[in-house]
PDB file of C-alpha atoms in Angstrom:
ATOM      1  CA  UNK A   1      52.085  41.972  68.276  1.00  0.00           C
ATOM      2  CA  UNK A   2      49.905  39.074  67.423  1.00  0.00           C
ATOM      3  CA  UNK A   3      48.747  41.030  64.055  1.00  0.00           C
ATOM      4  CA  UNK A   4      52.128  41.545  62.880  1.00  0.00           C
ATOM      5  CA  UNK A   5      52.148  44.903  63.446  1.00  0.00           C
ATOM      6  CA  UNK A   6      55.974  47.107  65.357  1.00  0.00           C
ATOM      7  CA  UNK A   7      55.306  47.451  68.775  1.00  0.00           C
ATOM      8  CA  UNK A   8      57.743  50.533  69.450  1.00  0.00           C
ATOM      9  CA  UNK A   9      59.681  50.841  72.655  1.00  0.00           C
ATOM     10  CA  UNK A  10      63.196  51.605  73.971  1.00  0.00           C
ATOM     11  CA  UNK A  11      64.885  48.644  72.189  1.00  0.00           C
ATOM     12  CA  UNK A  12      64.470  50.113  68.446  1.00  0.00           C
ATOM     13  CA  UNK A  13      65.451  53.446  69.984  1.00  0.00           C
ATOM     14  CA  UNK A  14      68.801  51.776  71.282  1.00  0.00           C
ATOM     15  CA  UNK A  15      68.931  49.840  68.024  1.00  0.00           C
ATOM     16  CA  UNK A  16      69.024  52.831  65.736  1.00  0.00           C
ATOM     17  CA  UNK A  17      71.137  54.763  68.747  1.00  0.00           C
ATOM     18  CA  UNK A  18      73.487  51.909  68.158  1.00  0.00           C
ATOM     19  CA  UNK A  19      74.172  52.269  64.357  1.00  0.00           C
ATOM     20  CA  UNK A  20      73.834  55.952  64.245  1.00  0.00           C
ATOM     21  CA  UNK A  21      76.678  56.240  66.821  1.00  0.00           C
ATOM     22  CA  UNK A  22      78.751  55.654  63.980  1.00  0.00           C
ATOM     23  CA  UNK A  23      78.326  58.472  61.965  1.00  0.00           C
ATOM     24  CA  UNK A  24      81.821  60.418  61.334  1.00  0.00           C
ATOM     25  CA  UNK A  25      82.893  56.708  60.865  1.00  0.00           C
ATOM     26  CA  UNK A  26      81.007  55.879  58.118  1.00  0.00           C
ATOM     27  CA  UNK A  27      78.576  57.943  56.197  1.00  0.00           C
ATOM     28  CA  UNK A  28      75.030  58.370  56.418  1.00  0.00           C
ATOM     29  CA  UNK A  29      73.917  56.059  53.520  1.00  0.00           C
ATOM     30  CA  UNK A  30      75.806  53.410  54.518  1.00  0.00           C
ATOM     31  CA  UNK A  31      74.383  53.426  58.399  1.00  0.00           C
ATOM     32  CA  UNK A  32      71.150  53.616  57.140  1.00  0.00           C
ATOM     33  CA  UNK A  33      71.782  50.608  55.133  1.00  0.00           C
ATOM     34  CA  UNK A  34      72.769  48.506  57.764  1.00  0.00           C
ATOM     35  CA  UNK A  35      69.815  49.595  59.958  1.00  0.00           C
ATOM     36  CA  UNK A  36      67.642  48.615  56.935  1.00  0.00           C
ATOM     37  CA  UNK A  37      69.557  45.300  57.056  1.00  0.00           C
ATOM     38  CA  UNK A  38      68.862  44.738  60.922  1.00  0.00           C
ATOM     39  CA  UNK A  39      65.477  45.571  60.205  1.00  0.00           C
ATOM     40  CA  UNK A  40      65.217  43.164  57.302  1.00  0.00           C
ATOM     41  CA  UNK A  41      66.760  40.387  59.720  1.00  0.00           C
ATOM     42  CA  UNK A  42      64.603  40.562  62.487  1.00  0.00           C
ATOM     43  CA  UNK A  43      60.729  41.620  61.231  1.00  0.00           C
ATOM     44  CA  UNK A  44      58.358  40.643  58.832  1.00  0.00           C
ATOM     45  CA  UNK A  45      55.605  42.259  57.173  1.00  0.00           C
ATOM     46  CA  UNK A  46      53.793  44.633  58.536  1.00  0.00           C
ATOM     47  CA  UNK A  47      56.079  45.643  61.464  1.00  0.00           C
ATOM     48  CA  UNK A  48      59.419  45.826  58.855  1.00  0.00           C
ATOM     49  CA  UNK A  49      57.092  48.221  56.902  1.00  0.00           C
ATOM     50  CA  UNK A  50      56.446  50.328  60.069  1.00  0.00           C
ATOM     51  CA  UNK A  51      59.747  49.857  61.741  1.00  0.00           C
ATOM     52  CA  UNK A  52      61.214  51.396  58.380  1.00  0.00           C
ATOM     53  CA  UNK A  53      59.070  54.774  58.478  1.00  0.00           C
ATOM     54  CA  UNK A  54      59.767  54.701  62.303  1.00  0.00           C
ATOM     55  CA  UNK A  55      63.371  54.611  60.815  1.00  0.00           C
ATOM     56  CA  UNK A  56      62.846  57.273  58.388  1.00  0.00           C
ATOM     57  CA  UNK A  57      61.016  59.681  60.466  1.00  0.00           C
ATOM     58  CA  UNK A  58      63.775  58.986  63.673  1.00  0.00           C
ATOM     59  CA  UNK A  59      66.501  60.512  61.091  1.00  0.00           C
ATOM     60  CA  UNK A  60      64.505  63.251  60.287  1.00  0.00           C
ATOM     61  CA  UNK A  61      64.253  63.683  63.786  1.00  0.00           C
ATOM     62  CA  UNK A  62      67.420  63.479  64.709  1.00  0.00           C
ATOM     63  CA  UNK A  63      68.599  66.176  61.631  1.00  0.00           C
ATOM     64  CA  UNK A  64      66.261  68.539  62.658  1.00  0.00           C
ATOM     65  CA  UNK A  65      67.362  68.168  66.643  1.00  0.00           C
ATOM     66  CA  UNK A  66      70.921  68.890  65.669  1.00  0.00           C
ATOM     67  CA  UNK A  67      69.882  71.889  63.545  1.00  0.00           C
ATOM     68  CA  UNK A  68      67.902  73.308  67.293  1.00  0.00           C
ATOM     69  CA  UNK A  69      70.806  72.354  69.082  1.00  0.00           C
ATOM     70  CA  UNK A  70      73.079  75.063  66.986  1.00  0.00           C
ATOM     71  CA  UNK A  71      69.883  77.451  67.055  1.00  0.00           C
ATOM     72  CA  UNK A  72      70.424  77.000  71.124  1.00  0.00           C
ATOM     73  CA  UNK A  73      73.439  77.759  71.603  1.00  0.00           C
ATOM     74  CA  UNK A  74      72.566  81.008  69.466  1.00  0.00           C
ATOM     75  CA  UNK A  75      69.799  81.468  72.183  1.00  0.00           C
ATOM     76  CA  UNK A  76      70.225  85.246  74.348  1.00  0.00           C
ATOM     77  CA  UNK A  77      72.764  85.006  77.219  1.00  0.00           C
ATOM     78  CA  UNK A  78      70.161  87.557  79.136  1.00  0.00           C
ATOM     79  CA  UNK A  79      67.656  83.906  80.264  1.00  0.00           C
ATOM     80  CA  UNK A  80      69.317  82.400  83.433  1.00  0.00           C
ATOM     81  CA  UNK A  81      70.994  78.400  82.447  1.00  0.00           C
ATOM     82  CA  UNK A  82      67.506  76.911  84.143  1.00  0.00           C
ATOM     83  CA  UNK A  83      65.352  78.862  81.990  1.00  0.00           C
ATOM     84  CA  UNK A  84      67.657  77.828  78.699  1.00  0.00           C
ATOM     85  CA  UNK A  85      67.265  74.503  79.627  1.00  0.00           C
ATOM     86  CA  UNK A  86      63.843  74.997  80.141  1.00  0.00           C
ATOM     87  CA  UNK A  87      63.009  76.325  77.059  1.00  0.00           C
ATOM     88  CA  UNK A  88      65.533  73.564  75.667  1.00  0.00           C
ATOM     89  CA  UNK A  89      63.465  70.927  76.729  1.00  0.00           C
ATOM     90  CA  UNK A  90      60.508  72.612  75.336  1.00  0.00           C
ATOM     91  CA  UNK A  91      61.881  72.798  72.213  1.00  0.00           C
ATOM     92  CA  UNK A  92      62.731  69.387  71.893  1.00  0.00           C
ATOM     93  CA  UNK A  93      59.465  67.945  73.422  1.00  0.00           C
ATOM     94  CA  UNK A  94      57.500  70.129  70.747  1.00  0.00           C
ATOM     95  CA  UNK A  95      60.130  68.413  67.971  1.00  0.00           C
ATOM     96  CA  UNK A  96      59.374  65.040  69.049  1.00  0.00           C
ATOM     97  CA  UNK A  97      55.701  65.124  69.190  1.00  0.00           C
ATOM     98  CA  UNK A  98      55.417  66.511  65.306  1.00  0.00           C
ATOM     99  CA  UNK A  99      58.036  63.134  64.406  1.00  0.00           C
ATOM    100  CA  UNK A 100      56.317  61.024  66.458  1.00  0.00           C
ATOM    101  CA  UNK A 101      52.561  59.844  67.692  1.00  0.00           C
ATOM    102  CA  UNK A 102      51.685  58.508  71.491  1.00  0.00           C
ATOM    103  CA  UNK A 103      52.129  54.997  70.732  1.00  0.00           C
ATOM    104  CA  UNK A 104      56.045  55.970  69.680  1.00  0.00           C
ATOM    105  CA  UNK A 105      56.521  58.743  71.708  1.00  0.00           C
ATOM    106  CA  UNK A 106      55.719  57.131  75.340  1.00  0.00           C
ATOM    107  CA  UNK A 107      57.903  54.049  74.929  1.00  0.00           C
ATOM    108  CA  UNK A 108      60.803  56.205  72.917  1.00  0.00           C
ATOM    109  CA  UNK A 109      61.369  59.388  75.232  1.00  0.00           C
ATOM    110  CA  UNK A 110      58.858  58.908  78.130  1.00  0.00           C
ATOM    111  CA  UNK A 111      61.442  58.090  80.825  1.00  0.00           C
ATOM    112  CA  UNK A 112      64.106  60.138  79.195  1.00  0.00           C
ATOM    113  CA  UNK A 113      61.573  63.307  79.680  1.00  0.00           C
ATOM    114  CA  UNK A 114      61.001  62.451  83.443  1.00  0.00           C
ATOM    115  CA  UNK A 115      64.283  62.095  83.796  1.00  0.00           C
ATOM    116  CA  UNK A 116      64.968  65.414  82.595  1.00  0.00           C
ATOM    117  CA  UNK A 117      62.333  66.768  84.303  1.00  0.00           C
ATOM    118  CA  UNK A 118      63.429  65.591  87.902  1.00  0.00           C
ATOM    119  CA  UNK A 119      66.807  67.136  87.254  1.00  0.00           C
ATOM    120  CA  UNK A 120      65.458  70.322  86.069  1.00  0.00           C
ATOM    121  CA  UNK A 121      63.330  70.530  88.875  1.00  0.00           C
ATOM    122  CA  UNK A 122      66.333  69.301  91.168  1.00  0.00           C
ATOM    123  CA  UNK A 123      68.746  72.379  89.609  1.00  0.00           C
ATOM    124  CA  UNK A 124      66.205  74.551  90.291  1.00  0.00           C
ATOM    125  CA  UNK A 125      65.634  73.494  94.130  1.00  0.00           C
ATOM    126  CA  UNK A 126      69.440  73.693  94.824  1.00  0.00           C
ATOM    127  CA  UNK A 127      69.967  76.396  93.051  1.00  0.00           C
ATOM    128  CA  UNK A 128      66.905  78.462  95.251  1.00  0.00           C
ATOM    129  CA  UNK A 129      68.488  80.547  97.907  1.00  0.00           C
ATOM    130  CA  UNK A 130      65.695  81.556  99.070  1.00  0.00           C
ATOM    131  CA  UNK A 131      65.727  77.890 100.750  1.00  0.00           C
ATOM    132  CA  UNK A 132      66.950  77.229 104.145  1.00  0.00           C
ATOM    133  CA  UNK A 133      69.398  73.825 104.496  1.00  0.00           C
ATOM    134  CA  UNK A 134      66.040  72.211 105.871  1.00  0.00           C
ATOM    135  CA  UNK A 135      63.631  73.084 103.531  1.00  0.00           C
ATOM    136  CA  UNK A 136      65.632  72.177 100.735  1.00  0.00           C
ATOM    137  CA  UNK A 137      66.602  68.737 101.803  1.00  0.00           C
ATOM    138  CA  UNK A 138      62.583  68.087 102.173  1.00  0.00           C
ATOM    139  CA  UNK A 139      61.979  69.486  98.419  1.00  0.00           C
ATOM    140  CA  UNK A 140      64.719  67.190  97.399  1.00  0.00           C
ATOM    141  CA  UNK A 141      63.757  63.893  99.565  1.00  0.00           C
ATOM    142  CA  UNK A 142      60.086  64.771  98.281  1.00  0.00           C
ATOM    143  CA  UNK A 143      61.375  65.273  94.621  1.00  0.00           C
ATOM    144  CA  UNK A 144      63.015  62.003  95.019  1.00  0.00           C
ATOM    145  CA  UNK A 145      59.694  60.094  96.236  1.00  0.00           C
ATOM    146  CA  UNK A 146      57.558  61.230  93.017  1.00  0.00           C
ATOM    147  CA  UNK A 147      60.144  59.431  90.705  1.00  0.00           C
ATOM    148  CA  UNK A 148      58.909  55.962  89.353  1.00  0.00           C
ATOM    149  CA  UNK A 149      60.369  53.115  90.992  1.00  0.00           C
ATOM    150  CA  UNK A 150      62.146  52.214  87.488  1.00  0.00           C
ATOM    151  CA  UNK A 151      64.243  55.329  87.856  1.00  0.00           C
ATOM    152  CA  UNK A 152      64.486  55.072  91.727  1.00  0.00           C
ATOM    153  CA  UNK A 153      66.530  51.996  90.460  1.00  0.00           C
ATOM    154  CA  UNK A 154      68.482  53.283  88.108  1.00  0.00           C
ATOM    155  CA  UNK A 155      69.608  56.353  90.216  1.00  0.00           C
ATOM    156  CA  UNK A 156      70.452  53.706  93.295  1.00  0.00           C
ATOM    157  CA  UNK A 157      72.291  51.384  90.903  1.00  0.00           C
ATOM    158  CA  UNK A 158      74.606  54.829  89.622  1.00  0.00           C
ATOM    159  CA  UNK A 159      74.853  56.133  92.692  1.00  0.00           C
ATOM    160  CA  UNK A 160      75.957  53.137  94.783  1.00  0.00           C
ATOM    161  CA  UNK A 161      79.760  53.851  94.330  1.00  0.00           C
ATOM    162  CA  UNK A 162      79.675  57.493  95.740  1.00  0.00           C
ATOM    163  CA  UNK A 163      77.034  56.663  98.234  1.00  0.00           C
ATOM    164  CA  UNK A 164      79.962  54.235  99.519  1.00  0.00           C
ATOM    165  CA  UNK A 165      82.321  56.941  98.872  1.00  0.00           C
ATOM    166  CA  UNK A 166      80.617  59.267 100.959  1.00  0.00           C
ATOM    167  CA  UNK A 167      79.612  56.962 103.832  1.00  0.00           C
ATOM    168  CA  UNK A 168      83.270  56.050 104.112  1.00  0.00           C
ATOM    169  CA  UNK A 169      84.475  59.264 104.086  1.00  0.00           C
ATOM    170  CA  UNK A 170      82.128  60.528 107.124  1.00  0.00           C
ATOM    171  CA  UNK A 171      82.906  57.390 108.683  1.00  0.00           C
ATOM    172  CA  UNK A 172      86.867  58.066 108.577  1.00  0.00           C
ATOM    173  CA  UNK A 173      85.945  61.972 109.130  1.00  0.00           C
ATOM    174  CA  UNK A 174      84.129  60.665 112.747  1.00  0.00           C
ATOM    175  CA  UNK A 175      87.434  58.507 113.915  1.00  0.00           C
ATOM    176  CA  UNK A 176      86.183  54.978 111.976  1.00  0.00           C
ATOM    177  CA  UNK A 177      89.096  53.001 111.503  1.00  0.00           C
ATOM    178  CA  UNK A 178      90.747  51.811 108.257  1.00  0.00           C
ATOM    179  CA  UNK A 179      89.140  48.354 108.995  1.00  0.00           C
TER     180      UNK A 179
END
């Protein structure tokens, strides 16, 4: 910002994601290095400072999320998979807020957690028998309409192929020709 000071947001995410997607090919150390070095290349004074505990505390973070993610898979086969994922994403809210204060924490997982959220809560409408065909299809379309336009876009962008896919196929499946 104007005082100098790391304005956090999805780009350092994606630039530590980046580096750290190497480890198994290098080690540890020597990724943290070259984040250091990226760092070094790109900021000054105060935001280097702050972009280098944001570093620090993002590994910490990220050790401590693999260590849950072997207690998980420990977790009782009696809960149902929604209510493991559920308490999943619990878990790893509740890690991320003690790593990481609201300034970091909106820009860094924000639309990752609504994300997560609207396909929890989109598992758990299909997965409702007690749902008729209708009333399912207006939980989802009304599901849909509460996501923020940024994801809207996403979601249209990924799903463009099989929306094609699937409007071909009913067209073929209702006599359409090749053409």
């Amino acid at each position: 910002n104007e005082n100098g000071n790391l304005i956090p947001n999805e780009e350092i995410k994606h630039l530590f994601e980046f580096y750290l997607s190497a480890i198994g090919e290098a080690p540890l150390d020597q990724i943290i290095t070259r984040i250091q070095h990226e760092l070094n290349t790109q900021l000054n004074p105060p935001a280097l400072d702050q972009a280098l505990a944001l570093l620090k505390r993002y590994i910490d973070y990220k050790i401590e999320l693999a260590e849950l993610e072997n207690d998980s898979e420990l977790l009782s086969s009696s809960l149902s998979d929604i209510d493991r994922i559920k308490h999943q994403k619990s878990q790893l809210h509740n890690l991320r807020t003690r790593y990481f204060d609201t300034a970091e924490y909106e820009p860094l997982f924000e639309q990752e957690e609504i994300y997560d959220s609207y396909m929890l809560n989109r598992l758990t409408i299909v997965s409702n028998k007690q749902l008729n065909t209708a009333e399912r299809t207006q939980q989802l379309e009304s599901l849909e309409a509460s996501l923020p336009q940024q994801i809207k876009t996403i979601r249209d962008d990924v799903s463009r192929h099989a929306n094609l896919y699937d409007t071909t196929t009913k067209m073929k499946n209702d006599g359409a020709s090749k053409e």
